[in-house]
Amino acid sequence: MGAMGGQDAEGRVDRAGIELLVLQAVRLGGVADTDAVVDRALLREVDVERTLDAASRAGWVERFTFGDTSGWIITDDGSTRLAELLRAEVLARDATTVLEATHHAFEPLNDRFVALVSRWQLESSPAAGAASADKERLVSSLLTIGEQLREVLSELIRVLPRFGRYPAQYAAAAESARRGDLSWVAGVGFLSCHTVWAELHQDLLSTLGRDRSTP
C-alpha cells in the first residue's frame, strides 16, 4: 500500500503532505521508532528518515528514551504544526462535511467495538481461558465490524485517501487473530485491531480539530 495523503494532481505526495503523514504517525504512535512511523505513514523509509530529521531540526519532534523504550515523540510546537497541516488539508479538500458524517456514523460502531473487546478481555483471564466457541464468536464479530468499518470510511477515503490504511490494517490484524494468534485482538506495541481502532478514532478527532473531551 503506497502513500495516501497530501497528493498532488499526479498522485505524488507533496512536502506538506509528507510532513502531515509523518507528524501524525509520530503523534499516534506515542513513542514511535522509524519502523512505526513507516507503518503508519506508508511512505518510503528514506522519506520518513529525511522528514524526521527536518522535523527534529525544526523542533517538531524529539528523541525520547526511557528504559527499553526509545523513539520519536511530538513536541508542543510539532502539535501546533500538525494542527495547521490538518486544517489546511481539510480546507483544501473541502472535507468538513464528510468528516462530520463519518464521525457520526463511526460512533455507534465504536461503541460496539469497545464493548466487544472489553467483554473479551474480562472473560479471557489467563486463569479461566475462553471456550473455542467464544473465540470463534469474537473473531467473527471482529471480521464483521471490519467490513462495516470499511463501509463507514469509504466516502472519507475517497476525499482523504490517507484514511485508507485503517480498514486495511484492521483487516490484516483480524485475519491474524482468525488464524489463531489472539494477541492481534488487543495487543500493544504493534498494529493490533485495538491499536488500529484507537489510532483511527484519534485521527478522526484531530482532523476535525477536536479532542476526546470535545462533545
mmCIF file of C-alpha atoms in Angstrom:
data_model
loop_
_atom_site.group_PDB
_atom_site.id
_atom_site.type_symbol
_atom_site.label_atom_id
_atom_site.label_comp_id
_atom_site.label_asym_id
_atom_site.label_seq_id
_atom_site.Cartn_x
_atom_site.Cartn_y
_atom_site.Cartn_z
ATOM 1 C CA MET A 1 0.000 0.000 0.000
ATOM 2 C CA GLY A 2 1.517 3.321 -1.054
ATOM 3 C CA ALA A 3 1.321 6.766 0.447
ATOM 4 C CA MET A 4 -2.227 8.004 0.791
ATOM 5 C CA GLY A 5 -2.179 11.649 1.829
ATOM 6 C CA GLY A 6 -1.144 15.082 0.590
ATOM 7 C CA GLN A 7 -1.079 14.059 -3.056
ATOM 8 C CA ASP A 8 -0.912 16.427 -5.981
ATOM 9 C CA ALA A 9 -2.850 16.056 -9.242
ATOM 10 C CA GLU A 10 -0.369 13.453 -10.491
ATOM 11 C CA GLY A 11 -0.629 11.315 -7.355
ATOM 12 C CA ARG A 12 2.669 12.442 -5.835
ATOM 13 C CA VAL A 13 2.867 13.287 -2.153
ATOM 14 C CA ASP A 14 3.855 16.931 -1.657
ATOM 15 C CA ARG A 15 6.095 18.213 1.110
ATOM 16 C CA ALA A 16 3.258 19.361 3.364
ATOM 17 C CA GLY A 17 1.507 16.033 2.829
ATOM 18 C CA ILE A 18 4.624 14.136 3.861
ATOM 19 C CA GLU A 19 5.027 16.344 6.943
ATOM 20 C CA LEU A 20 1.406 15.689 7.892
ATOM 21 C CA LEU A 21 1.730 11.934 7.472
ATOM 22 C CA VAL A 22 4.953 11.751 9.475
ATOM 23 C CA LEU A 23 3.900 14.075 12.300
ATOM 24 C CA GLN A 24 0.538 12.344 12.633
ATOM 25 C CA ALA A 25 2.284 8.968 12.658
ATOM 26 C CA VAL A 26 4.555 10.102 15.490
ATOM 27 C CA ARG A 27 1.638 11.520 17.419
ATOM 28 C CA LEU A 28 -0.473 8.393 17.022
ATOM 29 C CA GLY A 29 2.451 6.101 17.826
ATOM 30 C CA GLY A 30 3.147 7.927 21.096
ATOM 31 C CA VAL A 31 6.816 6.948 21.175
ATOM 32 C CA ALA A 32 7.476 5.843 17.618
ATOM 33 C CA ASP A 33 10.655 4.471 16.104
ATOM 34 C CA THR A 34 11.253 4.812 12.369
ATOM 35 C CA ASP A 35 9.591 1.485 11.561
ATOM 36 C CA ALA A 36 6.468 2.508 13.485
ATOM 37 C CA VAL A 37 6.313 5.781 11.551
ATOM 38 C CA VAL A 38 6.731 3.940 8.234
ATOM 39 C CA ASP A 39 3.908 1.552 9.185
ATOM 40 C CA ARG A 40 1.568 4.464 9.836
ATOM 41 C CA ALA A 41 2.667 6.994 7.220
ATOM 42 C CA LEU A 42 3.038 4.374 4.459
ATOM 43 C CA LEU A 43 5.985 6.228 2.981
ATOM 44 C CA ARG A 44 9.417 5.044 1.913
ATOM 45 C CA GLU A 45 11.813 4.709 4.822
ATOM 46 C CA VAL A 46 14.208 7.200 3.237
ATOM 47 C CA ASP A 47 11.434 9.825 3.027
ATOM 48 C CA VAL A 48 10.423 9.172 6.635
ATOM 49 C CA GLU A 49 14.012 9.489 7.874
ATOM 50 C CA ARG A 50 14.574 12.690 5.892
ATOM 51 C CA THR A 51 11.333 14.207 7.205
ATOM 52 C CA LEU A 52 12.025 13.206 10.802
ATOM 53 C CA ASP A 53 15.469 14.786 10.574
ATOM 54 C CA ALA A 54 13.986 18.034 9.250
ATOM 55 C CA ALA A 55 11.196 17.940 11.853
ATOM 56 C CA SER A 56 13.779 17.442 14.601
ATOM 57 C CA ARG A 57 15.756 20.450 13.429
ATOM 58 C CA ALA A 58 12.520 22.478 13.340
ATOM 59 C CA GLY A 59 11.716 21.434 16.914
ATOM 60 C CA TRP A 60 8.580 19.478 15.944
ATOM 61 C CA VAL A 61 9.795 16.075 17.144
ATOM 62 C CA GLU A 62 12.468 14.922 19.539
ATOM 63 C CA ARG A 63 14.073 11.683 20.617
ATOM 64 C CA PHE A 64 12.767 10.047 23.784
ATOM 65 C CA THR A 65 14.311 7.192 25.757
ATOM 66 C CA PHE A 66 13.054 5.583 28.930
ATOM 67 C CA GLY A 67 14.364 2.166 29.908
ATOM 68 C CA ASP A 68 13.941 -0.124 26.910
ATOM 69 C CA THR A 69 11.586 2.308 25.178
ATOM 70 C CA SER A 70 13.079 4.627 22.586
ATOM 71 C CA GLY A 71 11.691 6.587 19.682
ATOM 72 C CA TRP A 72 10.377 9.884 18.423
ATOM 73 C CA ILE A 73 7.761 11.952 20.239
ATOM 74 C CA ILE A 74 5.942 15.029 19.006
ATOM 75 C CA THR A 75 6.638 18.334 20.764
ATOM 76 C CA ASP A 76 4.189 21.119 21.579
ATOM 77 C CA ASP A 77 5.447 23.030 18.529
ATOM 78 C CA GLY A 78 5.040 19.873 16.480
ATOM 79 C CA SER A 79 1.441 19.501 17.651
ATOM 80 C CA THR A 80 0.784 23.099 16.610
ATOM 81 C CA ARG A 81 2.348 22.474 13.191
ATOM 82 C CA LEU A 82 0.326 19.274 12.780
ATOM 83 C CA ALA A 83 -2.923 21.068 13.641
ATOM 84 C CA GLU A 84 -2.097 23.666 10.963
ATOM 85 C CA LEU A 85 -1.457 20.953 8.385
ATOM 86 C CA LEU A 86 -4.677 19.132 9.255
ATOM 87 C CA ARG A 87 -6.724 22.332 8.957
ATOM 88 C CA ALA A 88 -5.118 23.073 5.595
ATOM 89 C CA GLU A 89 -5.814 19.532 4.377
ATOM 90 C CA VAL A 90 -9.493 19.714 5.332
ATOM 91 C CA LEU A 91 -9.853 23.144 3.726
ATOM 92 C CA ALA A 92 -8.055 22.162 0.517
ATOM 93 C CA ARG A 93 -10.207 19.053 0.063
ATOM 94 C CA ASP A 94 -13.453 20.577 1.355
ATOM 95 C CA ALA A 95 -13.663 17.645 3.723
ATOM 96 C CA THR A 96 -15.561 19.041 6.717
ATOM 97 C CA THR A 97 -18.979 17.668 5.764
ATOM 98 C CA VAL A 98 -17.754 14.158 5.008
ATOM 99 C CA LEU A 99 -15.616 14.161 8.154
ATOM 100 C CA GLU A 100 -18.602 15.101 10.295
ATOM 101 C CA ALA A 101 -20.798 12.468 8.643
ATOM 102 C CA THR A 102 -18.108 9.796 9.011
ATOM 103 C CA HIS A 103 -17.562 10.594 12.666
ATOM 104 C CA HIS A 104 -21.313 10.444 13.292
ATOM 105 C CA ALA A 105 -21.532 7.019 11.612
ATOM 106 C CA PHE A 106 -18.386 5.792 13.362
ATOM 107 C CA GLU A 107 -19.553 6.447 16.928
ATOM 108 C CA PRO A 108 -22.111 3.598 17.235
ATOM 109 C CA LEU A 109 -19.662 1.216 15.570
ATOM 110 C CA ASN A 110 -17.007 2.395 18.008
ATOM 111 C CA ASP A 111 -19.321 1.604 20.916
ATOM 112 C CA ARG A 112 -19.814 -1.920 19.594
ATOM 113 C CA PHE A 113 -16.101 -2.499 19.084
ATOM 114 C CA VAL A 114 -15.150 -1.208 22.533
ATOM 115 C CA ALA A 115 -17.850 -3.330 24.168
ATOM 116 C CA LEU A 116 -16.721 -6.425 22.241
ATOM 117 C CA VAL A 117 -13.053 -6.086 23.152
ATOM 118 C CA SER A 118 -13.773 -5.111 26.758
ATOM 119 C CA ARG A 119 -16.023 -8.128 27.216
ATOM 120 C CA TRP A 120 -13.394 -10.393 25.657
ATOM 121 C CA GLN A 121 -10.676 -9.058 27.948
ATOM 122 C CA LEU A 122 -12.854 -9.584 31.018
ATOM 123 C CA GLU A 123 -13.908 -13.106 30.038
ATOM 124 C CA SER A 124 -10.488 -14.375 28.932
ATOM 125 C CA SER A 125 -8.360 -14.110 32.048
ATOM 126 C CA PRO A 126 -5.194 -16.260 31.991
ATOM 127 C CA ALA A 127 -6.642 -18.424 34.767
ATOM 128 C CA ALA A 128 -10.038 -19.041 33.176
ATOM 129 C CA GLY A 129 -9.181 -19.024 29.493
ATOM 130 C CA ALA A 130 -12.021 -18.921 26.972
ATOM 131 C CA ALA A 131 -14.005 -21.558 25.165
ATOM 132 C CA SER A 132 -13.291 -22.186 21.488
ATOM 133 C CA ALA A 133 -16.810 -21.118 20.603
ATOM 134 C CA ASP A 134 -16.230 -17.801 22.375
ATOM 135 C CA LYS A 135 -13.045 -17.288 20.373
ATOM 136 C CA GLU A 136 -14.879 -18.089 17.154
ATOM 137 C CA ARG A 137 -17.641 -15.623 18.001
ATOM 138 C CA LEU A 138 -15.046 -12.985 18.866
ATOM 139 C CA VAL A 139 -13.228 -13.360 15.571
ATOM 140 C CA SER A 140 -16.479 -13.500 13.603
ATOM 141 C CA SER A 141 -17.615 -10.273 15.264
ATOM 142 C CA LEU A 142 -14.257 -8.605 14.613
ATOM 143 C CA LEU A 143 -14.416 -9.509 10.935
ATOM 144 C CA THR A 144 -17.996 -8.238 10.638
ATOM 145 C CA ILE A 145 -17.085 -4.961 12.325
ATOM 146 C CA GLY A 146 -14.133 -4.651 9.955
ATOM 147 C CA GLU A 147 -16.427 -4.925 6.939
ATOM 148 C CA GLN A 148 -18.721 -2.292 8.421
ATOM 149 C CA LEU A 149 -15.759 -0.055 9.164
ATOM 150 C CA ARG A 150 -14.727 -0.165 5.514
ATOM 151 C CA GLU A 151 -18.221 0.936 4.528
ATOM 152 C CA VAL A 152 -18.283 3.742 7.112
ATOM 153 C CA LEU A 153 -14.932 5.084 5.906
ATOM 154 C CA SER A 154 -15.479 4.620 2.163
ATOM 155 C CA GLU A 155 -16.525 8.198 1.361
ATOM 156 C CA LEU A 156 -13.906 9.707 3.658
ATOM 157 C CA ILE A 157 -11.190 7.614 1.998
ATOM 158 C CA ARG A 158 -12.282 8.985 -1.359
ATOM 159 C CA VAL A 159 -11.800 12.545 -0.071
ATOM 160 C CA LEU A 160 -8.845 11.920 2.293
ATOM 161 C CA PRO A 161 -7.062 8.808 0.975
ATOM 162 C CA ARG A 162 -4.687 8.575 3.959
ATOM 163 C CA PHE A 163 -7.564 7.100 5.991
ATOM 164 C CA GLY A 164 -7.402 4.026 3.761
ATOM 165 C CA ARG A 165 -4.765 2.471 5.980
ATOM 166 C CA TYR A 166 -7.195 1.865 8.799
ATOM 167 C CA PRO A 167 -9.605 -0.687 7.311
ATOM 168 C CA ALA A 168 -6.685 -2.436 5.600
ATOM 169 C CA GLN A 169 -4.572 -2.718 8.754
ATOM 170 C CA TYR A 170 -7.573 -3.639 10.889
ATOM 171 C CA ALA A 171 -8.470 -6.416 8.425
ATOM 172 C CA ALA A 172 -4.885 -7.732 8.500
ATOM 173 C CA ALA A 173 -4.926 -7.833 12.311
ATOM 174 C CA ALA A 174 -8.337 -9.549 12.389
ATOM 175 C CA GLU A 175 -7.094 -12.133 9.906
ATOM 176 C CA SER A 176 -4.083 -12.839 12.131
ATOM 177 C CA ALA A 177 -6.494 -13.345 15.029
ATOM 178 C CA ARG A 178 -8.618 -15.652 12.884
ATOM 179 C CA ARG A 179 -5.539 -17.778 12.221
ATOM 180 C CA GLY A 180 -5.179 -18.299 15.966
ATOM 181 C CA ASP A 181 -2.951 -15.557 17.396
ATOM 182 C CA LEU A 182 -5.372 -13.654 19.614
ATOM 183 C CA SER A 183 -2.718 -11.140 20.643
ATOM 184 C CA TRP A 184 -3.775 -9.384 17.436
ATOM 185 C CA VAL A 185 -7.109 -8.516 19.038
ATOM 186 C CA ALA A 186 -5.887 -6.071 21.667
ATOM 187 C CA GLY A 187 -2.104 -6.392 21.856
ATOM 188 C CA VAL A 188 0.007 -3.298 22.467
ATOM 189 C CA GLY A 189 3.174 -2.201 20.724
ATOM 190 C CA PHE A 190 2.019 -3.306 17.269
ATOM 191 C CA LEU A 191 -0.922 -2.728 14.910
ATOM 192 C CA SER A 192 -3.481 -4.989 16.573
ATOM 193 C CA CYS A 193 -7.195 -4.455 15.968
ATOM 194 C CA HIS A 194 -7.418 -2.348 19.117
ATOM 195 C CA THR A 195 -4.354 -0.256 18.274
ATOM 196 C CA VAL A 196 -5.556 0.474 14.740
ATOM 197 C CA TRP A 197 -9.017 1.315 16.028
ATOM 198 C CA ALA A 198 -7.770 3.673 18.729
ATOM 199 C CA GLU A 199 -5.500 5.464 16.261
ATOM 200 C CA LEU A 200 -8.356 5.850 13.784
ATOM 201 C CA HIS A 201 -10.553 7.374 16.490
ATOM 202 C CA GLN A 202 -7.807 9.828 17.438
ATOM 203 C CA ASP A 203 -7.113 10.656 13.787
ATOM 204 C CA LEU A 204 -10.788 11.416 13.125
ATOM 205 C CA LEU A 205 -10.959 13.700 16.139
ATOM 206 C CA SER A 206 -7.701 15.538 15.451
ATOM 207 C CA THR A 207 -8.603 16.018 11.793
ATOM 208 C CA LEU A 208 -11.881 17.545 12.963
ATOM 209 C CA GLY A 209 -9.881 19.778 15.316
ATOM 210 C CA ARG A 210 -11.277 18.097 18.425
ATOM 211 C CA ASP A 211 -10.002 16.072 21.328
ATOM 212 C CA ARG A 212 -11.705 13.278 23.254
ATOM 213 C CA SER A 213 -13.221 15.750 25.742
ATOM 214 C CA THR A 214 -14.947 17.726 22.977
ATOM 215 C CA PRO A 215 -18.638 16.857 22.576
#
